[in-house]
CSV table of C-alpha atoms in Angstrom, one decimal:
chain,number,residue,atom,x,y,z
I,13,UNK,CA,-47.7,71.9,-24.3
I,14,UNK,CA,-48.0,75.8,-23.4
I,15,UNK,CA,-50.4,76.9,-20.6
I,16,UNK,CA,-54.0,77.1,-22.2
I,17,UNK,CA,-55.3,80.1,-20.8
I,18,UNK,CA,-58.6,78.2,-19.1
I,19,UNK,CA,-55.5,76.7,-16.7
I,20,UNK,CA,-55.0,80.1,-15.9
I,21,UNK,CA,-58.3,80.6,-14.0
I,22,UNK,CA,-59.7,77.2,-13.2
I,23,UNK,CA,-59.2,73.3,-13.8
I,24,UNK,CA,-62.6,72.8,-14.9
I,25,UNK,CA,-61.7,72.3,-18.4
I,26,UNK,CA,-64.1,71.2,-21.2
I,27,UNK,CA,-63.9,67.8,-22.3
I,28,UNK,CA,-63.2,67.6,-26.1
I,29,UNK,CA,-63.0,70.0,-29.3
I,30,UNK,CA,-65.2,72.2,-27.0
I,31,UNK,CA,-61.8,73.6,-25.2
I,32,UNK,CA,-61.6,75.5,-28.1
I,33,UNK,CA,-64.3,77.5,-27.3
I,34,UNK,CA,-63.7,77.8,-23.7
I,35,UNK,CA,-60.2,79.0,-24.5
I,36,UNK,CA,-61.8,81.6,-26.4
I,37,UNK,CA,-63.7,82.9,-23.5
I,38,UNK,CA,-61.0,82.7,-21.1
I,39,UNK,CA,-58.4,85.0,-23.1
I,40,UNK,CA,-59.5,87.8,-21.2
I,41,UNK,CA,-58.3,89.6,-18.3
I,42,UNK,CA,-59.8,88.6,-14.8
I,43,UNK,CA,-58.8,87.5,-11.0
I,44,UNK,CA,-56.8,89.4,-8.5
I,45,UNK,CA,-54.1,90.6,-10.1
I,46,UNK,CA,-55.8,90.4,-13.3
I,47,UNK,CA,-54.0,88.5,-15.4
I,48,UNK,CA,-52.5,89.7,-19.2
I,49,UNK,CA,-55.4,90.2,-22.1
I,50,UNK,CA,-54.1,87.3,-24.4
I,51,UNK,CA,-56.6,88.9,-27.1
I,52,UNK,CA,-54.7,92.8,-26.5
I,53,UNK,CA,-52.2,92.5,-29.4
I,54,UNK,CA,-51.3,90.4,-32.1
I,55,UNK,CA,-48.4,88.7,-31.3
I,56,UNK,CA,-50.2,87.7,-28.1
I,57,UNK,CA,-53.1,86.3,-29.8
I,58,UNK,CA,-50.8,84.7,-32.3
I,59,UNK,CA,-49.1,82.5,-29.3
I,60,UNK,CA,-52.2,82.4,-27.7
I,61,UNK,CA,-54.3,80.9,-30.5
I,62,UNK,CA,-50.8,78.4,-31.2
I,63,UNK,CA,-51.5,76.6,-27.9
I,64,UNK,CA,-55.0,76.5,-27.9
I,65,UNK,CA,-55.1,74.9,-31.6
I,66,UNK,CA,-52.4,72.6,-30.4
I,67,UNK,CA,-54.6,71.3,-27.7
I,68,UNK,CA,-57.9,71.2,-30.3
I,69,UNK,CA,-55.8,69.3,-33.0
I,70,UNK,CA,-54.9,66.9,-30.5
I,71,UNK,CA,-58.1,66.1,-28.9
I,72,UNK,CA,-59.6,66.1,-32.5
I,73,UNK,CA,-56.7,64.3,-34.4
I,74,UNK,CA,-57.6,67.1,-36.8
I,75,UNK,CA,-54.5,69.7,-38.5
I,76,UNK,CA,-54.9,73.2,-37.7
I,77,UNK,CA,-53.2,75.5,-39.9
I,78,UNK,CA,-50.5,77.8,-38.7
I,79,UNK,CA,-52.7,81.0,-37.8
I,80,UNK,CA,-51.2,85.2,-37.7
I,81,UNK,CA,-53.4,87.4,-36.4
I,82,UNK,CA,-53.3,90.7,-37.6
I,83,UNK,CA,-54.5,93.9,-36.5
I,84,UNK,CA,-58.5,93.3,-38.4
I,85,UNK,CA,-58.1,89.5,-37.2
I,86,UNK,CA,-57.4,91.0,-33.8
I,87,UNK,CA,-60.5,93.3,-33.9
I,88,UNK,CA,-62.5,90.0,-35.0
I,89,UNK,CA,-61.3,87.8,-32.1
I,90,UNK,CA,-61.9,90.4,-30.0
I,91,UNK,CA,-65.8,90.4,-31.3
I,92,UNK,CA,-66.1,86.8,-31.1
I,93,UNK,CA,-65.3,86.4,-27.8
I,94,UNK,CA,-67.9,89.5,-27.0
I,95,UNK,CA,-70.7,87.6,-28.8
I,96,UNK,CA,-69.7,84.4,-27.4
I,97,UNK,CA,-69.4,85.9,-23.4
I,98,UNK,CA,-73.1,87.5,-24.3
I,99,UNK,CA,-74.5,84.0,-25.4
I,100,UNK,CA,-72.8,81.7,-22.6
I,101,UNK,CA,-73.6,84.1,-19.7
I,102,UNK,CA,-77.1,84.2,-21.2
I,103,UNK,CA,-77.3,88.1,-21.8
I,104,UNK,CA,-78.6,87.4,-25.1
I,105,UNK,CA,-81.3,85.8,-23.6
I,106,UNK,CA,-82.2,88.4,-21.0
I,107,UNK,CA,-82.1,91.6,-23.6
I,108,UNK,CA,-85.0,93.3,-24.0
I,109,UNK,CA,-85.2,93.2,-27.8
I,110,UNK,CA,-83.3,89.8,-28.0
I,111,UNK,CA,-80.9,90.9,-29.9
I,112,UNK,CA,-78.3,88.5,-31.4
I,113,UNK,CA,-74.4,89.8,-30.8
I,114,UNK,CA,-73.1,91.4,-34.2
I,115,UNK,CA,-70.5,90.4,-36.6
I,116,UNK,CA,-70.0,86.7,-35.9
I,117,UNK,CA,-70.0,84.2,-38.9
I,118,UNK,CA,-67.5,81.7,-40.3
I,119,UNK,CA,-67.9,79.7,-43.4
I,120,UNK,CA,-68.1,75.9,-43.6
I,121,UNK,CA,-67.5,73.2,-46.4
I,122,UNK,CA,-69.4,69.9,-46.3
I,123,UNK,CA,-66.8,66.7,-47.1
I,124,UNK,CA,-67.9,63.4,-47.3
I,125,UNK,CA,-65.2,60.6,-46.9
I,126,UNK,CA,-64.9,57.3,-48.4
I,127,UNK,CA,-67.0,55.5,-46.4
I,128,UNK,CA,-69.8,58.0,-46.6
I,129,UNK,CA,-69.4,60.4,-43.2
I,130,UNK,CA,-70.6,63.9,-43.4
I,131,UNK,CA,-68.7,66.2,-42.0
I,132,UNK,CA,-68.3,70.1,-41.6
I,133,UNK,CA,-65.0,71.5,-41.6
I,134,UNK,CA,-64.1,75.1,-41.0
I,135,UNK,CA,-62.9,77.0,-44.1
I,136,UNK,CA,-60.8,80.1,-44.9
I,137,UNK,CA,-57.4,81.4,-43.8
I,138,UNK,CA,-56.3,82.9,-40.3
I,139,UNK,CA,-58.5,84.3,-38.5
I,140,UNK,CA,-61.5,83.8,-40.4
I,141,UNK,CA,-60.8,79.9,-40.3
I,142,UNK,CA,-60.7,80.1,-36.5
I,143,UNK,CA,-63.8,81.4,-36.4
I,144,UNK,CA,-65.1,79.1,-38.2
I,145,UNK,CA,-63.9,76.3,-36.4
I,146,UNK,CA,-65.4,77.7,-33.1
I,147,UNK,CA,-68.6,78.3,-34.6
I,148,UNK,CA,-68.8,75.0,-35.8
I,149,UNK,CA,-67.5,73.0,-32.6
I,150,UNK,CA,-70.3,75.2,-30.8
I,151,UNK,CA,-72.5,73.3,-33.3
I,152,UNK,CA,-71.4,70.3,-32.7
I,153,UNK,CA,-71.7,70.8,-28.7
I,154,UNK,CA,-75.0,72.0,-29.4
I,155,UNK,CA,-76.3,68.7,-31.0
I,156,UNK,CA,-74.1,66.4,-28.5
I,157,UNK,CA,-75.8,68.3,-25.8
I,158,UNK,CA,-72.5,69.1,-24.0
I,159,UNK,CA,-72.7,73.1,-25.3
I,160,UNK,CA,-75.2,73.4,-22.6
I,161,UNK,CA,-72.2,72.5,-19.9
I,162,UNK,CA,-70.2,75.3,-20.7
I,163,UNK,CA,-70.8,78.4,-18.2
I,164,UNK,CA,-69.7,81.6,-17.0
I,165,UNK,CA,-69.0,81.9,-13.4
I,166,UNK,CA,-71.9,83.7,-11.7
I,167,UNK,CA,-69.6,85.7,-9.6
I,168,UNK,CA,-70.3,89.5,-11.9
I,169,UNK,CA,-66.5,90.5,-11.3
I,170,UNK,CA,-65.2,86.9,-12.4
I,171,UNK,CA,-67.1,85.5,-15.0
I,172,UNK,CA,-64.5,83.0,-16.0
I,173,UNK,CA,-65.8,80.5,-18.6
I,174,UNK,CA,-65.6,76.6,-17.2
I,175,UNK,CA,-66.8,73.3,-17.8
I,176,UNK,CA,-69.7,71.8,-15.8
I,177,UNK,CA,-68.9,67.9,-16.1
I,178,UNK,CA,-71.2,67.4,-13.1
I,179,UNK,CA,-73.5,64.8,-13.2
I,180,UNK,CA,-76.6,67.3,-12.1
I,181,UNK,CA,-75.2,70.3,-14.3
I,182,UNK,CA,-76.4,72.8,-11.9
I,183,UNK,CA,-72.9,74.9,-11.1
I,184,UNK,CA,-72.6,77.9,-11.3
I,185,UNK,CA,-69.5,79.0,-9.6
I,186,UNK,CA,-65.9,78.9,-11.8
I,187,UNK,CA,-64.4,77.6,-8.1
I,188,UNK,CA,-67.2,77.3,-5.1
I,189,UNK,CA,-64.3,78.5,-2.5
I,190,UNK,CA,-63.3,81.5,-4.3
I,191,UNK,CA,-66.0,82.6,-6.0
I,192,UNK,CA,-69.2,81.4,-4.8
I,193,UNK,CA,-68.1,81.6,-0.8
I,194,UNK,CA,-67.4,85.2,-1.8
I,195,UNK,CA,-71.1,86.0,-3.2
I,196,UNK,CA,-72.8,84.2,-0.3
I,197,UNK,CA,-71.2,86.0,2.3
I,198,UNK,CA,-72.0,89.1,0.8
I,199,UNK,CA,-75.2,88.2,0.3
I,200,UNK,CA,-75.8,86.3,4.0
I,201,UNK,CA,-74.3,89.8,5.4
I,202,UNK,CA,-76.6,92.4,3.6
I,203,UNK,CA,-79.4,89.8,4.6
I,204,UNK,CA,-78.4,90.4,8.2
I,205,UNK,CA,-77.8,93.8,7.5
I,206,UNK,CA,-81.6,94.3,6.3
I,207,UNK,CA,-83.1,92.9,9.1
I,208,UNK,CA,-81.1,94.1,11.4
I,209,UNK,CA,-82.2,97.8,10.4
């Protein structure tokens, strides 16, 4: 299996189909040296999105389809991991006019199996299928209740998406020693600063 590019940043990896949306959020450039934009060209997000559907076919037992991005899928990846950074970091939340993010939808079939199951299943080809499929595991993680698990790293200059399998849900750092050490230092020095002055 390639390198997902969540192991790039952090080994707090969602549990389940939800790795496909993590994996979304963590294509992007961050640490010290940042590391490569998997989403900057096609042929990267081409090998990119060959691992990450690897790892979501396994974990669901479901067949992805052999996905090439082009230059308009690009532009759309790119958008869906905007909207989706917006609504994990909660920026949709705090905007003034409570704006949803732009240009993010996928289209879903219902099926129904022998023995009567419902189920959604993402439709279209390439990129617009992949879509899809995010949109509707963040559904599914939604009504599970595990959506509410995945998080951005508080650290402003991080922000690397991870998965909060603790049993209080309350972190908020991607990696406690490297991110949230960093943030309370600063902050426990400008306090002494302050009233030092």
């Amino acid at each position: 299996m390639s390198e997902l590019a969540s192991e790039r940043y952090t080994d707090r990896i969602a549990t389940g189909p939800l790795i496909l949306v993590q994996e979304v959020l963590n294509t992007r450039a961050a640490g010290k040296p940042a590391l490569e934009d998997l989403l900057s060209t096609p042929d990267s997000a081409t090998s990119w999105l060959s691992g990450a559907l690897d790892e979501w076919s396994r974990r669901t037992g479901t067949e992805a389809p052999a996905i090439e991005v082009d230059e308009p899928g690009l532009v759309r990846l790119q958008q869906l991991r905007a909207s989706l950074q917006m609504t994990v970091s909660g920026a949709v939340r705090d905007a003034p006019d409570r704006s949803t993010p732009k240009g993010v939808s996928g289209a879903l079939e219902v099926r129904i199996d022998a023995d009567g199951v419902f189920s959604l299943a993402p439709r279209g080809k390439d990129v617009p299928w992949v879509v899809a499929a995010v949109l509707n595991e963040i559904t599914n993680a939604q009504l599970t209740g595990t959506w509410r698990r995945l998080k951005m790293c508080r650290n402003r200059v991080c922000s690397v998406a991870f998965y909060d399998g603790t049993n209080p849900n309350n972190g908020v750092w991607h990696d406690v020693r490297i991110c949230g050490n960093a943030v309370n230092l600063r902050a426990s020095r400008q306090r002494r600063a302050a009233a030092g002055a």
